[in-house]
PDB file of C-alpha atoms in Angstrom:
ATOM      1  CA  MET S   8      -0.025   0.051   0.050  1.00 48.00           C
ATOM      2  CA  GLY S   9       1.184   3.417  -0.778  1.00 47.00           C
ATOM      3  CA  HIS S  10       1.989   6.503   1.506  1.00 49.00           C
ATOM      4  CA  ALA S  11      -1.504   7.906   0.871  1.00 48.00           C
ATOM      5  CA  ALA S  12      -3.166   4.923   2.054  1.00 48.00           C
ATOM      6  CA  LEU S  13      -1.020   4.920   5.228  1.00 45.00           C
ATOM      7  CA  LYS S  14      -1.955   8.654   5.815  1.00 48.00           C
ATOM      8  CA  ASP S  15      -5.607   7.981   5.404  1.00 51.00           C
ATOM      9  CA  ALA S  16      -5.905   5.080   7.735  1.00 48.00           C
ATOM     10  CA  PRO S  17      -7.529   5.697  11.072  1.00 51.00           C
ATOM     11  CA  ALA S  18      -5.600   6.161  14.164  1.00 50.00           C
ATOM     12  CA  GLY S  19      -4.965   2.759  16.009  1.00 49.00           C
ATOM     13  CA  ALA S  20      -5.888   0.774  13.005  1.00 47.00           C
ATOM     14  CA  ALA S  21      -3.725  -2.389  12.535  1.00 48.00           C
ATOM     15  CA  ILE S  22      -1.796  -2.637   9.389  1.00 49.00           C
ATOM     16  CA  VAL S  23      -1.544  -6.120   8.038  1.00 49.00           C
ATOM     17  CA  ALA S  24       1.101  -7.006   5.531  1.00 50.00           C
ATOM     18  CA  LEU S  25       0.016  -9.357   2.907  1.00 50.00           C
ATOM     19  CA  PRO S  26       2.065 -12.342   2.354  1.00 53.00           C
ATOM     20  CA  GLY S  27       4.551 -12.166  -0.535  1.00 52.00           C
ATOM     21  CA  ALA S  28       4.015  -8.348  -0.744  1.00 52.00           C
ATOM     22  CA  LYS S  29       7.015  -6.260  -1.655  1.00 52.00           C
ATOM     23  CA  PRO S  30       7.799  -2.952   0.043  1.00 54.00           C
ATOM     24  CA  PRO S  31       6.607   0.100  -1.793  1.00 55.00           C
ATOM     25  CA  GLY S  32       8.996   1.387  -4.481  1.00 54.00           C
ATOM     26  CA  VAL S  33      11.444  -1.575  -4.453  1.00 53.00           C
ATOM     27  CA  VAL S  34      12.070  -2.889  -7.937  1.00 53.00           C
ATOM     28  CA  PRO S  35      14.460  -5.856  -8.197  1.00 57.00           C
ATOM     29  CA  LEU S  36      17.442  -4.975 -10.311  1.00 53.00           C
ATOM     30  CA  PRO S  37      18.422  -7.336 -13.212  1.00 56.00           C
ATOM     31  CA  PRO S  38      21.820  -8.940 -13.057  1.00 55.00           C
ATOM     32  CA  PRO S  39      24.549  -7.124 -15.043  1.00 56.00           C
ATOM     33  CA  ALA S  40      24.790  -7.998 -18.733  1.00 53.00           C
ATOM     34  CA  GLY S  41      28.426  -9.036 -18.318  1.00 54.00           C
ATOM     35  CA  ARG S  42      27.708 -11.475 -15.578  1.00 60.00           C
ATOM     36  CA  SER S  43      24.930 -13.273 -17.453  1.00 60.00           C
ATOM     37  CA  ARG S  44      26.915 -13.499 -20.433  1.00 63.00           C
ATOM     38  CA  THR S  45      29.740 -14.914 -18.439  1.00 65.00           C
ATOM     39  CA  ARG S  46      27.548 -17.434 -16.858  1.00 67.00           C
ATOM     40  CA  ARG S  47      26.386 -18.586 -20.424  1.00 68.00           C
ATOM     41  CA  LEU S  48      30.051 -18.887 -21.639  1.00 70.00           C
ATOM     42  CA  LEU S  49      31.361 -20.827 -18.621  1.00 70.00           C
ATOM     43  CA  PRO S  50      29.768 -24.176 -19.513  1.00 74.00           C
ATOM     44  CA  TRP S  51      30.725 -23.809 -23.200  1.00 70.00           C
ATOM     45  CA  LEU S  52      34.293 -23.050 -22.182  1.00 74.00           C
ATOM     46  CA  GLY S  53      34.429 -25.917 -19.798  1.00 72.00           C
ATOM     47  CA  THR S  54      33.259 -28.296 -22.688  1.00 75.00           C
ATOM     48  CA  VAL S  55      35.815 -26.961 -24.996  1.00 71.00           C
ATOM     49  CA  LEU S  56      38.487 -27.379 -22.408  1.00 76.00           C
ATOM     50  CA  VAL S  57      37.538 -30.929 -21.515  1.00 75.00           C
ATOM     51  CA  ASN S  58      37.455 -32.032 -25.245  1.00 76.00           C
ATOM     52  CA  VAL S  59      40.344 -29.975 -26.585  1.00 78.00           C
ATOM     53  CA  LEU S  60      42.945 -29.712 -23.740  1.00 82.00           C
ATOM     54  CA  PRO S  61      43.621 -33.395 -23.380  1.00 84.00           C
ATOM     55  CA  PRO S  62      44.591 -33.925 -26.976  1.00 83.00           C
ATOM     56  CA  LEU S  63      46.680 -30.916 -27.121  1.00 86.00           C
ATOM     57  CA  VAL S  64      48.560 -32.010 -24.002  1.00 88.00           C
ATOM     58  CA  THR S  65      49.064 -35.431 -25.576  1.00 90.00           C
ATOM     59  CA  VAL S  66      50.424 -34.000 -28.822  1.00 88.00           C
ATOM     60  CA  ALA S  67      52.743 -31.618 -26.930  1.00 89.00           C
ATOM     61  CA  LEU S  68      54.178 -34.617 -24.811  1.00 92.00           C
ATOM     62  CA  ILE S  69      54.607 -36.765 -28.068  1.00 90.00           C
ATOM     63  CA  ALA S  70      56.277 -33.869 -29.872  1.00 87.00           C
ATOM     64  CA  LEU S  71      58.627 -33.346 -26.794  1.00 91.00           C
ATOM     65  CA  PHE S  72      59.523 -37.028 -26.639  1.00 91.00           C
ATOM     66  CA  TRP S  73      60.027 -37.128 -30.442  1.00 86.00           C
ATOM     67  CA  GLN S  74      62.363 -34.049 -30.245  1.00 88.00           C
ATOM     68  CA  ILE S  75      64.471 -35.567 -27.596  1.00 89.00           C
ATOM     69  CA  ALA S  76      64.664 -39.060 -29.205  1.00 85.00           C
ATOM     70  CA  ALA S  77      65.387 -37.817 -32.706  1.00 84.00           C
ATOM     71  CA  SER S  78      68.028 -35.276 -31.719  1.00 84.00           C
ATOM     72  CA  GLY S  79      70.758 -37.801 -31.237  1.00 77.00           C
ATOM     73  CA  PRO S  80      73.468 -38.516 -33.752  1.00 78.00           C
ATOM     74  CA  GLN S  81      72.338 -42.016 -34.453  1.00 79.00           C
ATOM     75  CA  SER S  82      68.726 -41.105 -35.162  1.00 79.00           C
ATOM     76  CA  SER S  83      67.511 -41.725 -38.904  1.00 84.00           C
ATOM     77  CA  LEU S  84      64.301 -39.589 -38.445  1.00 86.00           C
ATOM     78  CA  PRO S  85      64.118 -35.841 -38.311  1.00 89.00           C
ATOM     79  CA  PRO S  86      63.002 -34.037 -35.138  1.00 89.00           C
ATOM     80  CA  PRO S  87      60.029 -31.695 -35.264  1.00 90.00           C
ATOM     81  CA  THR S  88      62.316 -28.663 -35.413  1.00 90.00           C
ATOM     82  CA  LYS S  89      64.029 -29.925 -38.466  1.00 90.00           C
ATOM     83  CA  ILE S  90      60.682 -30.807 -40.072  1.00 90.00           C
ATOM     84  CA  TRP S  91      59.571 -27.303 -39.568  1.00 90.00           C
ATOM     85  CA  GLU S  92      62.718 -25.905 -41.151  1.00 89.00           C
ATOM     86  CA  GLU S  93      62.609 -28.201 -44.218  1.00 88.00           C
ATOM     87  CA  ALA S  94      58.904 -28.391 -44.869  1.00 88.00           C
ATOM     88  CA  ARG S  95      57.772 -24.956 -43.713  1.00 88.00           C
ATOM     89  CA  ASP S  96      56.260 -24.153 -47.060  1.00 86.00           C
ATOM     90  CA  LEU S  97      54.114 -27.349 -47.190  1.00 86.00           C
ATOM     91  CA  ILE S  98      52.662 -26.473 -43.778  1.00 87.00           C
ATOM     92  CA  VAL S  99      52.166 -22.581 -44.255  1.00 88.00           C
ATOM     93  CA  GLU S 100      51.109 -22.630 -47.906  1.00 87.00           C
ATOM     94  CA  PRO S 101      49.182 -25.737 -48.599  1.00 87.00           C
ATOM     95  CA  PHE S 102      47.469 -24.293 -51.739  1.00 88.00           C
ATOM     96  CA  TYR S 103      50.483 -22.938 -53.754  1.00 83.00           C
ATOM     97  CA  TRP S 104      50.710 -23.679 -57.458  1.00 84.00           C
ATOM     98  CA  VAL S 105      53.825 -23.442 -59.448  1.00 81.00           C
ATOM     99  CA  GLY S 106      53.224 -26.058 -62.146  1.00 74.00           C
ATOM    100  CA  SER S 107      51.232 -29.206 -62.897  1.00 70.00           C
ATOM    101  CA  GLN S 108      53.431 -31.246 -60.479  1.00 72.00           C
ATOM    102  CA  ASP S 109      54.893 -28.624 -58.261  1.00 77.00           C
ATOM    103  CA  ILE S 110      51.546 -27.935 -56.045  1.00 87.00           C
ATOM    104  CA  GLY S 111      50.835 -27.753 -52.443  1.00 86.00           C
ATOM    105  CA  LEU S 112      49.377 -30.615 -50.319  1.00 90.00           C
ATOM    106  CA  GLY S 113      46.163 -28.902 -50.149  1.00 90.00           C
ATOM    107  CA  TRP S 114      45.560 -29.273 -53.892  1.00 92.00           C
ATOM    108  CA  ARG S 115      46.948 -33.056 -53.716  1.00 92.00           C
ATOM    109  CA  ILE S 116      44.488 -33.818 -50.969  1.00 94.00           C
ATOM    110  CA  LEU S 117      41.560 -32.314 -52.996  1.00 94.00           C
ATOM    111  CA  VAL S 118      42.538 -34.557 -55.883  1.00 92.00           C
ATOM    112  CA  SER S 119      42.474 -37.584 -53.526  1.00 94.00           C
ATOM    113  CA  LEU S 120      39.202 -36.555 -51.977  1.00 95.00           C
ATOM    114  CA  GLN S 121      37.614 -36.179 -55.430  1.00 94.00           C
ATOM    115  CA  ARG S 122      38.447 -39.860 -56.067  1.00 94.00           C
ATOM    116  CA  VAL S 123      37.214 -40.881 -52.621  1.00 95.00           C
ATOM    117  CA  ALA S 124      34.017 -39.052 -53.078  1.00 95.00           C
ATOM    118  CA  ILE S 125      33.142 -40.882 -56.321  1.00 96.00           C
ATOM    119  CA  GLY S 126      34.121 -44.332 -55.079  1.00 95.00           C
ATOM    120  CA  PHE S 127      32.731 -44.005 -51.649  1.00 96.00           C
ATOM    121  CA  SER S 128      29.451 -42.600 -53.065  1.00 96.00           C
ATOM    122  CA  LEU S 129      28.963 -45.476 -55.302  1.00 97.00           C
ATOM    123  CA  ALA S 130      29.844 -47.993 -52.611  1.00 96.00           C
ATOM    124  CA  ALA S 131      27.256 -46.395 -50.376  1.00 96.00           C
ATOM    125  CA  ILE S 132      24.504 -46.627 -52.833  1.00 95.00           C
ATOM    126  CA  VAL S 133      25.312 -50.163 -54.062  1.00 96.00           C
ATOM    127  CA  GLY S 134      26.112 -51.342 -50.545  1.00 95.00           C
ATOM    128  CA  VAL S 135      22.780 -50.236 -49.200  1.00 93.00           C
ATOM    129  CA  LEU S 136      20.770 -51.769 -51.900  1.00 92.00           C
ATOM    130  CA  LEU S 137      22.688 -55.112 -51.678  1.00 94.00           C
ATOM    131  CA  GLY S 138      22.562 -55.021 -47.893  1.00 93.00           C
ATOM    132  CA  SER S 139      18.806 -54.452 -47.915  1.00 90.00           C
ATOM    133  CA  LEU S 140      18.404 -57.356 -50.329  1.00 91.00           C
ATOM    134  CA  VAL S 141      20.471 -59.721 -48.162  1.00 91.00           C
ATOM    135  CA  GLY S 142      18.799 -58.566 -44.912  1.00 89.00           C
ATOM    136  CA  GLN S 143      15.246 -58.949 -46.303  1.00 85.00           C
ATOM    137  CA  SER S 144      15.599 -62.108 -48.308  1.00 86.00           C
ATOM    138  CA  VAL S 145      16.600 -65.458 -46.811  1.00 88.00           C
ATOM    139  CA  TRP S 146      17.531 -66.933 -50.155  1.00 91.00           C
ATOM    140  CA  ALA S 147      19.630 -63.765 -51.036  1.00 88.00           C
ATOM    141  CA  MET S 148      21.475 -64.110 -47.783  1.00 89.00           C
ATOM    142  CA  ARG S 149      22.093 -67.802 -48.224  1.00 91.00           C
ATOM    143  CA  GLY S 150      23.464 -67.187 -51.880  1.00 91.00           C
ATOM    144  CA  LEU S 151      25.364 -63.974 -51.499  1.00 90.00           C
ATOM    145  CA  ASP S 152      26.529 -63.733 -47.934  1.00 88.00           C
ATOM    146  CA  PRO S 153      29.313 -66.356 -48.511  1.00 91.00           C
ATOM    147  CA  VAL S 154      30.521 -64.647 -51.647  1.00 92.00           C
ATOM    148  CA  PHE S 155      30.678 -61.478 -49.743  1.00 91.00           C
ATOM    149  CA  GLN S 156      32.448 -62.919 -46.851  1.00 90.00           C
ATOM    150  CA  VAL S 157      35.132 -64.236 -49.324  1.00 93.00           C
ATOM    151  CA  LEU S 158      35.517 -61.103 -51.341  1.00 92.00           C
ATOM    152  CA  ARG S 159      35.823 -58.816 -48.351  1.00 91.00           C
ATOM    153  CA  THR S 160      39.014 -60.507 -47.133  1.00 92.00           C
ATOM    154  CA  VAL S 161      40.875 -59.707 -50.393  1.00 92.00           C
ATOM    155  CA  PRO S 162      43.407 -56.874 -49.720  1.00 91.00           C
ATOM    156  CA  PRO S 163      42.323 -53.655 -51.502  1.00 89.00           C
ATOM    157  CA  LEU S 164      45.590 -53.261 -53.483  1.00 89.00           C
ATOM    158  CA  ALA S 165      45.218 -56.914 -54.807  1.00 92.00           C
ATOM    159  CA  TRP S 166      42.355 -55.529 -56.971  1.00 92.00           C
ATOM    160  CA  LEU S 167      44.581 -52.867 -58.661  1.00 92.00           C
ATOM    161  CA  PRO S 168      46.270 -54.978 -61.226  1.00 92.00           C
ATOM    162  CA  LEU S 169      42.869 -56.232 -62.422  1.00 92.00           C
ATOM    163  CA  SER S 170      41.361 -52.808 -62.455  1.00 92.00           C
ATOM    164  CA  LEU S 171      44.171 -51.491 -64.394  1.00 92.00           C
ATOM    165  CA  ALA S 172      43.820 -54.256 -66.969  1.00 93.00           C
ATOM    166  CA  ALA S 173      40.092 -53.706 -67.044  1.00 92.00           C
ATOM    167  CA  PHE S 174      39.838 -49.891 -67.315  1.00 91.00           C
ATOM    168  CA  ARG S 175      43.392 -49.087 -68.713  1.00 90.00           C
ATOM    169  CA  ASP S 176      43.535 -45.821 -66.865  1.00 88.00           C
ATOM    170  CA  SER S 177      44.710 -45.024 -63.375  1.00 88.00           C
ATOM    171  CA  GLN S 178      41.925 -42.674 -62.518  1.00 90.00           C
ATOM    172  CA  PRO S 179      38.809 -45.236 -62.837  1.00 92.00           C
ATOM    173  CA  SER S 180      41.173 -47.878 -61.306  1.00 92.00           C
ATOM    174  CA  ALA S 181      41.743 -46.047 -58.217  1.00 92.00           C
ATOM    175  CA  ILE S 182      38.056 -45.178 -57.954  1.00 93.00           C
ATOM    176  CA  PHE S 183      37.362 -48.912 -58.314  1.00 95.00           C
ATOM    177  CA  VAL S 184      39.668 -49.934 -55.511  1.00 94.00           C
ATOM    178  CA  ILE S 185      38.055 -47.304 -53.255  1.00 95.00           C
ATOM    179  CA  PHE S 186      34.574 -48.756 -54.169  1.00 96.00           C
ATOM    180  CA  ILE S 187      35.511 -52.325 -53.677  1.00 95.00           C
ATOM    181  CA  THR S 188      37.221 -51.634 -50.197  1.00 95.00           C
ATOM    182  CA  ALA S 189      34.323 -49.386 -48.956  1.00 95.00           C
ATOM    183  CA  ILE S 190      31.355 -51.568 -49.946  1.00 96.00           C
ATOM    184  CA  TRP S 191      31.698 -54.474 -47.598  1.00 95.00           C
ATOM    185  CA  PRO S 192      31.036 -52.892 -44.264  1.00 95.00           C
ATOM    186  CA  VAL S 193      28.110 -51.005 -45.901  1.00 95.00           C
ATOM    187  CA  ILE S 194      26.458 -54.269 -47.005  1.00 95.00           C
ATOM    188  CA  ILE S 195      27.154 -56.096 -43.786  1.00 94.00           C
ATOM    189  CA  ASN S 196      25.847 -53.474 -41.510  1.00 95.00           C
ATOM    190  CA  THR S 197      22.944 -52.603 -43.661  1.00 93.00           C
ATOM    191  CA  ALA S 198      21.858 -56.356 -43.719  1.00 93.00           C
ATOM    192  CA  VAL S 199      22.223 -56.595 -39.857  1.00 92.00           C
ATOM    193  CA  GLY S 200      20.082 -53.445 -39.548  1.00 91.00           C
ATOM    194  CA  ILE S 201      17.310 -54.793 -41.822  1.00 89.00           C
ATOM    195  CA  ARG S 202      17.291 -58.132 -40.095  1.00 89.00           C
ATOM    196  CA  ASN S 203      16.850 -56.416 -36.673  1.00 88.00           C
ATOM    197  CA  ILE S 204      13.700 -54.538 -37.814  1.00 84.00           C
ATOM    198  CA  PRO S 205      11.094 -55.270 -35.107  1.00 82.00           C
ATOM    199  CA  GLN S 206       8.164 -57.474 -36.276  1.00 83.00           C
ATOM    200  CA  ASP S 207       5.833 -54.897 -35.084  1.00 83.00           C
ATOM    201  CA  TYR S 208       7.008 -52.520 -37.858  1.00 81.00           C
ATOM    202  CA  ARG S 209       6.431 -55.301 -40.424  1.00 81.00           C
ATOM    203  CA  ASN S 210       2.928 -55.928 -38.972  1.00 82.00           C
ATOM    204  CA  VAL S 211       2.163 -52.182 -39.399  1.00 81.00           C
ATOM    205  CA  ALA S 212       3.376 -52.120 -42.989  1.00 81.00           C
ATOM    206  CA  ARG S 213       1.032 -55.045 -43.825  1.00 83.00           C
ATOM    207  CA  VAL S 214      -1.969 -53.161 -42.204  1.00 84.00           C
ATOM    208  CA  LEU S 215      -1.119 -50.007 -44.159  1.00 83.00           C
ATOM    209  CA  ARG S 216      -0.666 -52.147 -47.226  1.00 82.00           C
ATOM    210  CA  LEU S 217       2.694 -50.574 -48.215  1.00 81.00           C
ATOM    211  CA  ASN S 218       4.195 -51.684 -51.403  1.00 83.00           C
ATOM    212  CA  GLN S 219       7.887 -52.791 -51.526  1.00 79.00           C
ATOM    213  CA  LEU S 220       9.248 -49.276 -52.418  1.00 83.00           C
ATOM    214  CA  GLU S 221       7.156 -47.520 -49.624  1.00 83.00           C
ATOM    215  CA  PHE S 222       8.280 -50.318 -47.122  1.00 81.00           C
ATOM    216  CA  PHE S 223      11.800 -49.605 -48.085  1.00 81.00           C
ATOM    217  CA  VAL S 224      11.543 -46.047 -47.797  1.00 80.00           C
ATOM    218  CA  ARG S 225       9.174 -45.510 -44.792  1.00 81.00           C
ATOM    219  CA  ILE S 226      10.189 -48.548 -42.685  1.00 82.00           C
ATOM    220  CA  MET S 227      13.588 -50.211 -43.739  1.00 82.00           C
ATOM    221  CA  VAL S 228      15.793 -47.326 -44.149  1.00 81.00           C
ATOM    222  CA  PRO S 229      14.733 -45.307 -41.059  1.00 84.00           C
ATOM    223  CA  SER S 230      14.910 -48.462 -38.809  1.00 86.00           C
ATOM    224  CA  ALA S 231      18.275 -49.485 -40.114  1.00 88.00           C
ATOM    225  CA  ALA S 232      19.864 -46.080 -40.428  1.00 90.00           C
ATOM    226  CA  PRO S 233      22.025 -46.390 -37.292  1.00 91.00           C
ATOM    227  CA  TYR S 234      23.400 -49.637 -38.615  1.00 93.00           C
ATOM    228  CA  ILE S 235      23.859 -47.955 -42.263  1.00 93.00           C
ATOM    229  CA  PHE S 236      25.787 -45.104 -40.964  1.00 94.00           C
ATOM    230  CA  THR S 237      28.109 -47.381 -38.840  1.00 94.00           C
ATOM    231  CA  GLY S 238      28.901 -49.097 -41.984  1.00 95.00           C
ATOM    232  CA  LEU S 239      29.434 -45.889 -43.858  1.00 95.00           C
ATOM    233  CA  ARG S 240      31.904 -44.521 -41.095  1.00 95.00           C
ATOM    234  CA  ILE S 241      33.873 -47.673 -41.493  1.00 95.00           C
ATOM    235  CA  GLY S 242      33.708 -47.518 -45.173  1.00 95.00           C
ATOM    236  CA  VAL S 243      34.881 -43.885 -45.515  1.00 95.00           C
ATOM    237  CA  GLY S 244      37.891 -44.685 -43.238  1.00 94.00           C
ATOM    238  CA  LEU S 245      38.758 -47.669 -45.423  1.00 94.00           C
ATOM    239  CA  SER S 246      38.366 -45.445 -48.597  1.00 94.00           C
ATOM    240  CA  TRP S 247      40.917 -42.900 -47.438  1.00 94.00           C
ATOM    241  CA  LEU S 248      43.403 -45.714 -46.492  1.00 91.00           C
ATOM    242  CA  ALA S 249      42.889 -47.282 -49.822  1.00 92.00           C
ATOM    243  CA  ILE S 250      43.278 -44.100 -51.926  1.00 90.00           C
ATOM    244  CA  VAL S 251      46.533 -43.271 -50.440  1.00 89.00           C
ATOM    245  CA  ALA S 252      47.937 -46.658 -51.008  1.00 88.00           C
ATOM    246  CA  ALA S 253      46.561 -46.935 -54.570  1.00 90.00           C
ATOM    247  CA  GLU S 254      47.920 -43.538 -55.630  1.00 90.00           C
ATOM    248  CA  MET S 255      51.453 -44.724 -54.609  1.00 88.00           C
ATOM    249  CA  LEU S 256      51.267 -47.306 -57.471  1.00 85.00           C
ATOM    250  CA  THR S 257      49.101 -45.466 -60.003  1.00 84.00           C
ATOM    251  CA  GLY S 258      50.952 -42.042 -59.861  1.00 78.00           C
ATOM    252  CA  GLY S 259      49.295 -38.689 -60.591  1.00 79.00           C
ATOM    253  CA  VAL S 260      49.150 -35.544 -58.447  1.00 85.00           C
ATOM    254  CA  GLY S 261      47.396 -37.258 -55.365  1.00 88.00           C
ATOM    255  CA  ILE S 262      48.591 -37.292 -51.801  1.00 92.00           C
ATOM    256  CA  GLY S 263      49.743 -40.981 -52.049  1.00 91.00           C
ATOM    257  CA  PHE S 264      52.035 -40.409 -55.037  1.00 91.00           C
ATOM    258  CA  PHE S 265      53.409 -37.458 -53.277  1.00 92.00           C
ATOM    259  CA  ILE S 266      54.578 -39.658 -50.400  1.00 93.00           C
ATOM    260  CA  TRP S 267      56.054 -42.167 -52.731  1.00 92.00           C
ATOM    261  CA  ASP S 268      57.915 -39.400 -54.709  1.00 91.00           C
ATOM    262  CA  ALA S 269      59.184 -37.812 -51.441  1.00 91.00           C
ATOM    263  CA  TRP S 270      60.526 -41.223 -50.415  1.00 92.00           C
ATOM    264  CA  ASN S 271      62.445 -41.737 -53.765  1.00 91.00           C
ATOM    265  CA  SER S 272      63.933 -38.185 -53.155  1.00 89.00           C
ATOM    266  CA  SER S 273      64.737 -38.990 -49.559  1.00 89.00           C
ATOM    267  CA  ARG S 274      62.514 -36.057 -48.242  1.00 91.00           C
ATOM    268  CA  LEU S 275      61.516 -37.544 -44.955  1.00 92.00           C
ATOM    269  CA  SER S 276      60.351 -34.174 -43.565  1.00 92.00           C
ATOM    270  CA  ASP S 277      57.809 -34.014 -46.427  1.00 93.00           C
ATOM    271  CA  ILE S 278      56.529 -37.532 -45.769  1.00 94.00           C
ATOM    272  CA  ILE S 279      55.837 -36.781 -42.184  1.00 94.00           C
ATOM    273  CA  VAL S 280      54.055 -33.590 -42.863  1.00 94.00           C
ATOM    274  CA  ALA S 281      51.883 -35.486 -45.555  1.00 93.00           C
ATOM    275  CA  LEU S 282      51.142 -38.121 -42.990  1.00 94.00           C
ATOM    276  CA  ILE S 283      49.881 -35.471 -40.588  1.00 93.00           C
ATOM    277  CA  TYR S 284      47.685 -34.032 -43.329  1.00 93.00           C
ATOM    278  CA  ILE S 285      46.368 -37.550 -44.151  1.00 94.00           C
ATOM    279  CA  GLY S 286      45.546 -38.245 -40.514  1.00 94.00           C
ATOM    280  CA  ILE S 287      43.697 -34.818 -40.003  1.00 94.00           C
ATOM    281  CA  VAL S 288      41.713 -35.335 -43.139  1.00 95.00           C
ATOM    282  CA  GLY S 289      40.655 -38.869 -42.229  1.00 94.00           C
ATOM    283  CA  PHE S 290      39.601 -37.707 -38.798  1.00 94.00           C
ATOM    284  CA  ALA S 291      37.490 -34.984 -40.405  1.00 95.00           C
ATOM    285  CA  LEU S 292      35.827 -37.433 -42.846  1.00 95.00           C
ATOM    286  CA  ASP S 293      34.824 -39.661 -39.944  1.00 94.00           C
ATOM    287  CA  ARG S 294      33.390 -36.821 -37.922  1.00 94.00           C
ATOM    288  CA  LEU S 295      31.572 -35.604 -40.955  1.00 95.00           C
ATOM    289  CA  VAL S 296      29.979 -38.893 -41.544  1.00 94.00           C
ATOM    290  CA  ALA S 297      29.096 -39.107 -37.977  1.00 92.00           C
ATOM    291  CA  LEU S 298      27.504 -35.823 -37.780  1.00 93.00           C
ATOM    292  CA  VAL S 299      25.402 -36.431 -40.899  1.00 92.00           C
ATOM    293  CA  GLY S 300      24.441 -39.846 -39.160  1.00 89.00           C
ATOM    294  CA  SER S 301      23.379 -38.011 -35.986  1.00 89.00           C
ATOM    295  CA  ILE S 302      21.259 -35.596 -37.885  1.00 88.00           C
ATOM    296  CA  VAL S 303      19.542 -38.206 -40.189  1.00 83.00           C
ATOM    297  CA  THR S 304      18.961 -40.758 -37.452  1.00 80.00           C
ATOM    298  CA  ARG S 305      17.449 -38.252 -34.990  1.00 74.00           C
ATOM    299  CA  GLY S 306      13.767 -39.122 -34.702  1.00 58.00           C
ATOM    300  CA  THR S 307      13.919 -42.213 -36.697  1.00 57.00           C
ATOM    301  CA  LEU S 308      12.351 -45.272 -35.763  1.00 49.00           C
ATOM    302  CA  THR S 309      13.953 -46.892 -32.636  1.00 46.00           C
ATOM    303  CA  HIS S 310      13.208 -50.158 -30.702  1.00 44.00           C
TER     304      HIS S 310
END
């Protein structure tokens, strides 16, 4: 109540304070803007530190141990400081272009990634279709699964002579090696996911009278999506491994041929820098497929 109400109240009248009533004229002040922003940033900073700091510390310890171990006169590998001195241009300028063969590692990795993108995309499409067939049909599983199990044990580079004889060109041969390497985990994981579809989902499909295409799109793929993306993550990693090895034999301007050429020229520092690039790109590819998988499988059918 205000001052006027207190002034007009009769003498001796009892004034009762209402529960929860605030004193007149008292307005709560909002927290300072800087403090609220800090409170929002603290959890984010904590998450970043937890995820980023341990790998950085590990890398620093490895570099320190490497520097100490490789600094001796009997060491055949260059220490990190010497690698920086000899391969600084490859690290600082990954996209320099002087000629058709004198290019930075960034361009070489893009060439390799283009081959991986084509081969892996074909493997993903064909692998999901064949895996769905094997997982859905008992006869297809009995007929094809033993063949798949035999072929998937063949080393990727063992296919390279046959692909070179068939295509007579290094580019499609390398793409075929990627395809034949990445397709097996996609087929196997897709088939497992299809076989694990709950019977209730199949009963719903019968009640709704879904045809084969509708059942594939609306039931099979959403239910098996987590398994499919597990196979895709394995496949993309194998694809990156295969292209680096294949390019060492087929030549060209890819990252694999760069490593082989550096070895023939005894440029060990260049090889180590290229290996670091390869590892970073492989990690990024795995994280990318995992991110797409988490987005696609969010809200899909679960059991």
